[in-house]
Amino acid sequence: MRTCVIIIFALVFCINTSAQTFWFGLLDNHKKSSLIVAPEGEPEPPEASYFNSADYYVRSDASGSGDGTDSLTNAWTLAQLNAATLVAGDSVAFKHDDSFFGKITVGQSGTVGNEIVYGTYGSGAKAKIYSSQIITGWSVHSGNIYKATFNTDIDQLFVDDVRMTVARYPNTGYYDITTVNSPTQFVSTDVSGGTDYTGASWVGRTRAWGVETKTVTASSSQTLTLNSAPYYSLGVGEGFVLVDKLDFLDQAGEWYYDTSTNTVYLWTENGDSPSNYSVRGSTESKGIYAFSKNNITIQDIQLIGSSSFGIHAENCSNLTIKNVDILYPEKAGIHITNVASTGNLIDSCYVEGANHNAAYIEGGFNTITDCTFKNTGLFDNLGISGMGDVNNGGRALHVTGLHDYANPVDGNIIRYNRVINTAYHGIGFFNSINTLIEYNYVKSACLVKDDGGGIYCYNTDYANQGIAGSKIRYNIVEDVIGTTEGYTSTIIQGNGIYLDEKTHGVTVEHNIVINSGGYGIMLHQTTNDTVRHNTVFNFGGGIRPQNIAQGGNIISNNTFVNIESAQWGDGSNARMFILDPADNSLVEADYNTYVDHWRSSPFYRTDNFSYMDFTAWKGLTGDDANSTFDGSTLPAGDYEKLLYNDTKSAIDTTLTGTWKYLNGTSVTFPITIQPFESIILTGQ
């Protein structure tokens, strides 16, 4: 198995400037230091202020007979709200610090300038809408496992609002397929032969980019049969995990629900009775649902634990979702469907723990800004439904125009978002021309699947507009390594920015890519794409145009810096620029800066798997006539350091020691780093 060795440590400093606190990152490849973690869009603290007044009020302790017109004696229940007829301009306020069970169903549309608004009133914590019900009546089943009768199927279980793990086998990592008997049957010598696995959910990694879920319909000893053939055929050595059987409940923090007896089983983290806690099972599929409703605002609400979606909007336009926290949806946090969904705004929201996708947005002229999408599709959290779609599950933020290739949607904007810890792509888009992706911070994507990207896009045919006219600019993408765990490949394929099949007319500029296990920038079957003014620091490969079928790809004015630790699983050198000479005429590269103080021949040709120095590279390709390569050896003790600013304001910083810029000039401190820009220094 190929592994990556990256001796890079992150320092995050807090600098106070003009009474504001700014965060910026600093990377070096030798110096170990403590890690201070900046807030990443955590839910708003409890003393915020929301509506001061509203047309209608909702409380959990309402009598059910009020008309909703005041916040005390006449407040509505949630059921009354859903049955009411609202008119354009109405506002509905939920009591602060209050909790509700159920779903908000948007029943009417507003008008432009007279939106119908749902939010929290007063000062305190946001109103919580739970998609889960409290479970009581616990008794001992055996050992530390307790049980209770609960007459509704549940998809997730929470103890004091902390999501528990559905019973799984094995508890960590994957088991492997030993033998494939048929498209639906396999043998695994990893599993116990004494268990009946019938009814379990099988979550298998059938491709580097594919994780899918099936049901075990029969088992005999170590032979398991699935309900249908996986999308990608079963293969020897591929990994899988089984979930949702009482036999798998063997450690603290796990649970199981038996649908045949309506019994829920739980082993609490402390091994004590669940009666000591608030235990909730998710039974409601959606926190908020709207169908063909326009001009709606949803703000200042917390949605927790839905069995499908936090917010599901179908065929809705001019929808504003602002300052909403969506925690632990089994499928997606925000799910907006239908290409007719246009002009929607998602602003300052926080989505954590979605198992399929944090936000999936169809339609055009939608804006997603200043949001945080965190811990999406992570392996340890996967539940009964796995990661969703075999190819596309595990994405944090994805915008798409569906598959009407002749009429792609237009004008989507993804700006100033933070995407942290994602199973697959951090930010992705498809069939959406003129998409603008800018000023986003993406950290740690491709944690469960790979052959993906921190920022990813694709198209279906060179003749389709697809995503033409789109710009990916001023983003910071960090720590997209990839993983081979659970799959047969030995090649790590996490890419910082990935333009996949048949993309054309896309501009990638002024981005910062740090620590990519595959390639900093990957171009796969692309044409007429422009990659310029980007900084790529520490990588398995700096940039790779692969299987280029048509020309027009421009790679210019970029900076690629290898560092000493950038050696990957087979011990080979990191590759600055990777190219098949057959593609030379289809790629134009010039005015780039290449820096590698640790190796003199980092340029790589894939036809004969050989490394070249810069002179040979230019002779082979005919490119990079005006580019530079610095392969000089650093003075003893010197190393490379990258500083970046992932905030909206410029920052000043001072470092101790003696430092130089890449061009060799000395640094005079303090130095200023502009928003979403970086500086690379050498020194000690």
mmCIF file of C-alpha atoms in Angstrom, residues 72 97 127 141 170 183 202 222 230 235 245 366 427 440 455 479 563 638 661 665 667 671:
data_model
loop_
_atom_site.group_PDB
_atom_site.id
_atom_site.type_symbol
_atom_site.label_atom_id
_atom_site.label_comp_id
_atom_site.label_asym_id
_atom_site.label_seq_id
_atom_site.Cartn_x
_atom_site.Cartn_y
_atom_site.Cartn_z
ATOM 1 C CA LEU A 72 -47.327 34.353 25.512
ATOM 2 C CA ASP A 97 -34.125 28.656 23.708
ATOM 3 C CA ALA A 127 -34.912 27.675 18.337
ATOM 4 C CA HIS A 141 -30.808 -6.398 27.569
ATOM 5 C CA PRO A 170 -15.705 -4.299 11.919
ATOM 6 C CA PRO A 183 -22.110 -10.354 -9.440
ATOM 7 C CA TRP A 202 -23.264 -3.636 3.160
ATOM 8 C CA GLN A 222 -18.328 -16.516 5.225
ATOM 9 C CA PRO A 230 -23.247 -3.122 -7.196
ATOM 10 C CA GLY A 235 -13.554 -7.281 -6.838
ATOM 11 C CA LYS A 245 -27.349 -5.869 13.094
ATOM 12 C CA ASN A 366 -27.906 30.624 -6.798
ATOM 13 C CA ILE A 427 -16.636 21.866 -3.682
ATOM 14 C CA ASN A 440 -13.249 29.623 -0.324
ATOM 15 C CA ILE A 455 -12.440 21.751 -5.878
ATOM 16 C CA ASP A 479 -4.496 18.737 2.747
ATOM 17 C CA ILE A 563 9.820 20.583 -0.401
ATOM 18 C CA ASP A 638 17.150 26.514 5.967
ATOM 19 C CA TYR A 661 11.604 35.547 -0.615
ATOM 20 C CA THR A 665 15.737 39.158 -1.599
ATOM 21 C CA VAL A 667 12.483 39.961 4.085
ATOM 22 C CA ILE A 671 5.030 41.765 6.061
#
